[in-house]
XYZ file of C-alpha atoms in Angstrom:
250
model
C 75.543 20.773 -14.656
C 78.909 22.507 -12.531
C 76.844 24.832 -10.977
C 74.246 22.776 -9.793
C 76.620 20.753 -8.624
C 78.269 23.826 -6.738
C 75.240 24.355 -4.841
C 74.653 21.228 -3.825
C 78.365 21.017 -2.764
C 77.735 24.729 -0.666
C 73.669 23.745 0.846
C 76.275 19.928 1.852
C 78.706 22.104 3.505
C 76.625 25.080 5.158
C 74.504 22.671 6.769
C 77.499 20.088 8.413
C 79.248 22.923 9.203
C 76.806 23.747 11.093
C 76.101 27.739 9.372
C 71.740 26.950 9.356
C 70.050 27.313 12.319
C 69.077 23.220 12.783
C 69.104 20.293 14.761
C 72.297 18.911 15.128
C 72.222 15.419 13.273
C 73.941 11.674 13.458
C 76.332 10.797 11.096
C 73.785 7.960 9.463
C 71.269 11.131 9.146
C 74.225 13.225 7.803
C 74.749 10.458 4.829
C 70.998 9.782 4.001
C 70.332 14.036 3.544
C 73.969 14.240 1.082
C 73.071 11.107 -0.594
C 69.476 13.039 -1.120
C 71.617 16.056 -2.388
C 73.796 14.253 -4.570
C 70.948 12.212 -6.181
C 68.649 15.195 -6.702
C 71.444 16.202 -8.364
C 71.978 13.189 -10.369
C 69.157 12.993 -11.525
C 68.952 16.402 -13.684
C 72.067 14.818 -14.932
C 70.805 13.371 -18.759
C 74.655 11.432 -18.512
C 74.320 9.684 -15.323
C 73.579 6.281 -15.800
C 71.835 5.424 -12.970
C 68.644 8.704 -13.261
C 65.936 7.956 -13.377
C 63.620 8.668 -16.924
C 60.101 8.875 -16.096
C 57.278 10.951 -18.044
C 56.749 13.812 -16.743
C 54.109 14.754 -18.711
C 51.609 12.980 -15.570
C 52.712 15.762 -13.969
C 50.453 17.823 -15.697
C 47.136 18.503 -14.233
C 44.797 16.429 -16.051
C 42.027 18.694 -17.394
C 39.055 18.867 -17.289
C 36.163 17.160 -18.857
C 33.847 18.820 -20.960
C 29.938 18.181 -20.014
C 27.856 16.828 -22.560
C 24.673 19.069 -24.177
C 21.851 16.780 -23.264
C 19.647 16.787 -26.340
C 15.938 18.241 -26.036
C 12.494 15.992 -26.616
C 11.256 16.907 -30.466
C 7.922 18.147 -29.966
C 4.840 15.873 -31.103
C 3.600 16.710 -34.201
C 0.463 19.133 -33.608
C -3.032 17.327 -34.695
C -3.971 18.392 -38.575
C -7.722 19.259 -38.830
C -10.072 16.775 -37.931
C -7.956 14.577 -36.133
C -9.486 13.684 -31.857
C -5.596 14.341 -30.825
C -5.816 10.727 -29.690
C -4.481 8.330 -32.875
C -1.333 5.562 -31.300
C -2.285 6.642 -28.406
C -2.650 3.723 -25.962
C -5.680 2.980 -23.929
C -8.001 5.319 -25.985
C -9.785 2.771 -28.136
C -8.027 4.625 -31.469
C -6.120 3.660 -34.598
C -3.277 1.666 -33.629
C -5.898 -1.048 -31.849
C -4.293 -0.091 -28.771
C -7.378 0.192 -26.381
C -9.804 -1.522 -28.909
C -12.795 -3.262 -27.494
C -12.677 -6.146 -29.475
C -16.340 -6.123 -30.516
C -16.258 -4.118 -33.334
C -18.295 -1.441 -33.025
C -20.171 -2.460 -29.713
C -21.176 -0.179 -27.021
C -17.271 0.599 -25.673
C -17.762 -1.630 -22.749
C -16.127 -4.982 -24.328
C -18.809 -7.201 -22.762
C -21.060 -9.226 -25.446
C -24.656 -9.012 -24.975
C -26.086 -12.399 -23.020
C -28.581 -14.254 -25.246
C -32.240 -14.776 -23.619
C -33.286 -17.598 -23.993
C -36.266 -19.957 -22.146
C -35.924 -20.583 -18.658
C -35.923 -24.322 -19.210
C -32.902 -23.798 -21.290
C -31.049 -21.573 -19.120
C -30.902 -24.581 -15.752
C -31.228 -27.812 -18.571
C -32.853 -30.523 -16.836
C -34.560 -32.036 -17.837
C -38.711 -32.210 -16.771
C -37.854 -29.237 -15.051
C -40.050 -25.718 -14.595
C -39.333 -23.412 -12.546
C -41.797 -20.041 -12.783
C -42.683 -16.767 -10.832
C -45.157 -16.780 -7.781
C -45.382 -13.596 -6.426
C -42.869 -10.652 -4.244
C -42.648 -9.495 -0.741
C -41.518 -7.255 0.880
C -40.455 -6.953 4.950
C -38.367 -6.777 7.811
C -36.386 -9.507 8.734
C -37.352 -13.114 8.309
C -36.378 -15.388 11.289
C -37.690 -19.688 10.632
C -37.173 -22.170 12.964
C -33.021 -22.407 11.638
C -32.788 -18.961 9.920
C -33.152 -15.726 11.090
C -32.166 -11.883 8.408
C -32.835 -9.108 8.618
C -32.674 -5.997 6.179
C -30.333 -3.439 6.559
C -30.536 -0.156 7.914
C -32.822 2.296 5.906
C -33.653 -0.811 3.714
C -35.924 -3.603 2.914
C -36.052 -7.472 2.322
C -37.676 -8.125 -1.440
C -39.018 -11.497 -1.788
C -39.355 -12.900 -4.206
C -40.741 -16.805 -4.864
C -40.928 -19.103 -7.446
C -42.750 -21.898 -8.257
C -40.794 -25.772 -9.218
C -41.788 -28.119 -10.847
C -41.117 -31.379 -12.216
C -43.115 -32.628 -15.449
C -42.151 -35.458 -16.725
C -42.928 -38.971 -14.749
C -40.224 -38.970 -12.984
C -38.179 -38.522 -9.804
C -36.127 -35.465 -10.743
C -33.070 -33.858 -8.930
C -33.528 -30.085 -9.418
C -29.363 -28.905 -8.454
C -29.487 -25.410 -9.619
C -26.985 -25.115 -6.970
C -24.144 -26.324 -9.820
C -25.557 -24.180 -12.174
C -23.858 -21.562 -11.249
C -26.904 -18.925 -12.019
C -26.661 -15.352 -10.582
C -29.097 -13.322 -10.094
C -30.574 -9.487 -9.841
C -33.745 -7.889 -9.422
C -34.861 -3.630 -11.506
C -37.776 -1.501 -9.576
C -40.000 0.160 -11.213
C -36.647 0.095 -13.909
C -33.224 0.492 -11.018
C -31.785 -1.756 -10.241
C -30.659 -2.842 -6.910
C -28.390 -5.192 -7.510
C -26.719 -8.900 -6.760
C -29.639 -11.209 -4.418
C -28.205 -11.906 -0.368
C -26.473 -14.676 0.351
C -28.693 -16.748 2.906
C -29.697 -20.690 4.008
C -33.082 -19.236 4.190
C -35.534 -22.529 3.080
C -35.832 -22.698 -0.714
C -33.146 -20.148 -1.486
C -32.373 -20.750 -5.940
C -28.755 -19.980 -5.201
C -27.946 -23.146 -3.087
C -31.434 -24.956 -3.914
C -30.465 -28.224 -4.030
C -33.233 -31.226 -3.655
C -35.640 -34.102 -5.045
C -39.017 -33.283 -6.629
C -40.837 -36.759 -7.050
C -43.027 -37.104 -10.839
C -46.121 -34.276 -10.987
C -44.643 -33.161 -7.743
C -43.415 -29.058 -7.458
C -41.144 -27.310 -4.205
C -40.844 -23.934 -3.818
C -37.947 -21.730 -3.931
C -36.995 -17.761 -3.491
C -34.395 -15.361 -3.717
C -34.524 -12.748 -1.183
C -33.122 -9.277 -2.065
C -32.739 -5.824 -0.473
C -34.553 -1.846 -1.568
C -34.524 0.886 0.082
C -36.872 0.933 2.194
C -38.804 4.019 0.558
C -39.060 2.407 -2.762
C -42.847 0.889 -3.911
C -42.532 -1.919 -5.031
C -43.868 -2.391 -8.600
C -42.867 -3.751 -11.946
C -40.276 -6.339 -10.743
C -38.186 -8.482 -12.383
C -35.318 -10.490 -11.856
C -32.688 -12.171 -13.707
C -30.985 -14.854 -14.338
C -27.299 -14.944 -15.916
C -25.372 -18.281 -16.629
C -22.077 -17.709 -18.880
C -23.564 -15.817 -21.994
C -27.648 -16.668 -21.349
C -29.686 -15.070 -19.914
C -33.860 -15.374 -18.795
C -35.515 -12.685 -16.964
C -38.815 -12.957 -14.706
C -41.069 -10.247 -14.530
C -43.521 -10.714 -11.286
C -46.681 -9.219 -10.474
C -47.272 -7.917 -6.768
């Protein structure tokens, strides 16, 4: 301890006497330096009551954290002989009910087949009957209030129907309220749904009052390739889970 104090005193004397090459200091600067050196010396003495006691372990460098190894995912089990390899996977329709179609052994489409009924049961208007008349093809239809033309490379397929009131009083044939969709097949090939038109008597918007024993004409208009031969024409009418088919002779 005495050696440390002697060394500090020696340094102070060198500073104050100008033995070292340092700039001239004011009395205030000299006092600050003297207090700093004395404090640094006395702070190392355990007998000095005003020494700054602190945990010197904080001066040790902080150890670097050890990286935690990442576990690799467990490999999937191999398929057993005879399995499809899709058991329990969603969307495959395999075991686990994750992709089940809900029709218990059906075609896998998930859509129940519609029940075939008569036209009278499908339209369900007492006294009103509907039956197919004929089918013709045209490039366009023009009336006093409408003009309907086929697309490029297509032709219009116009199917006519007879709507009759078989009762002894007037009846409203409000087909427009029945929410029925119509599609056509020609020679066993489907050509899509009926066009939405303003043609007179269009079944999709048919809503007319028919007197007792009277009849009206209705139509459905489809499009088909211009080269197709119109034969074996069938129009399917579908409402909910019920359907009826009109076979038309050309």
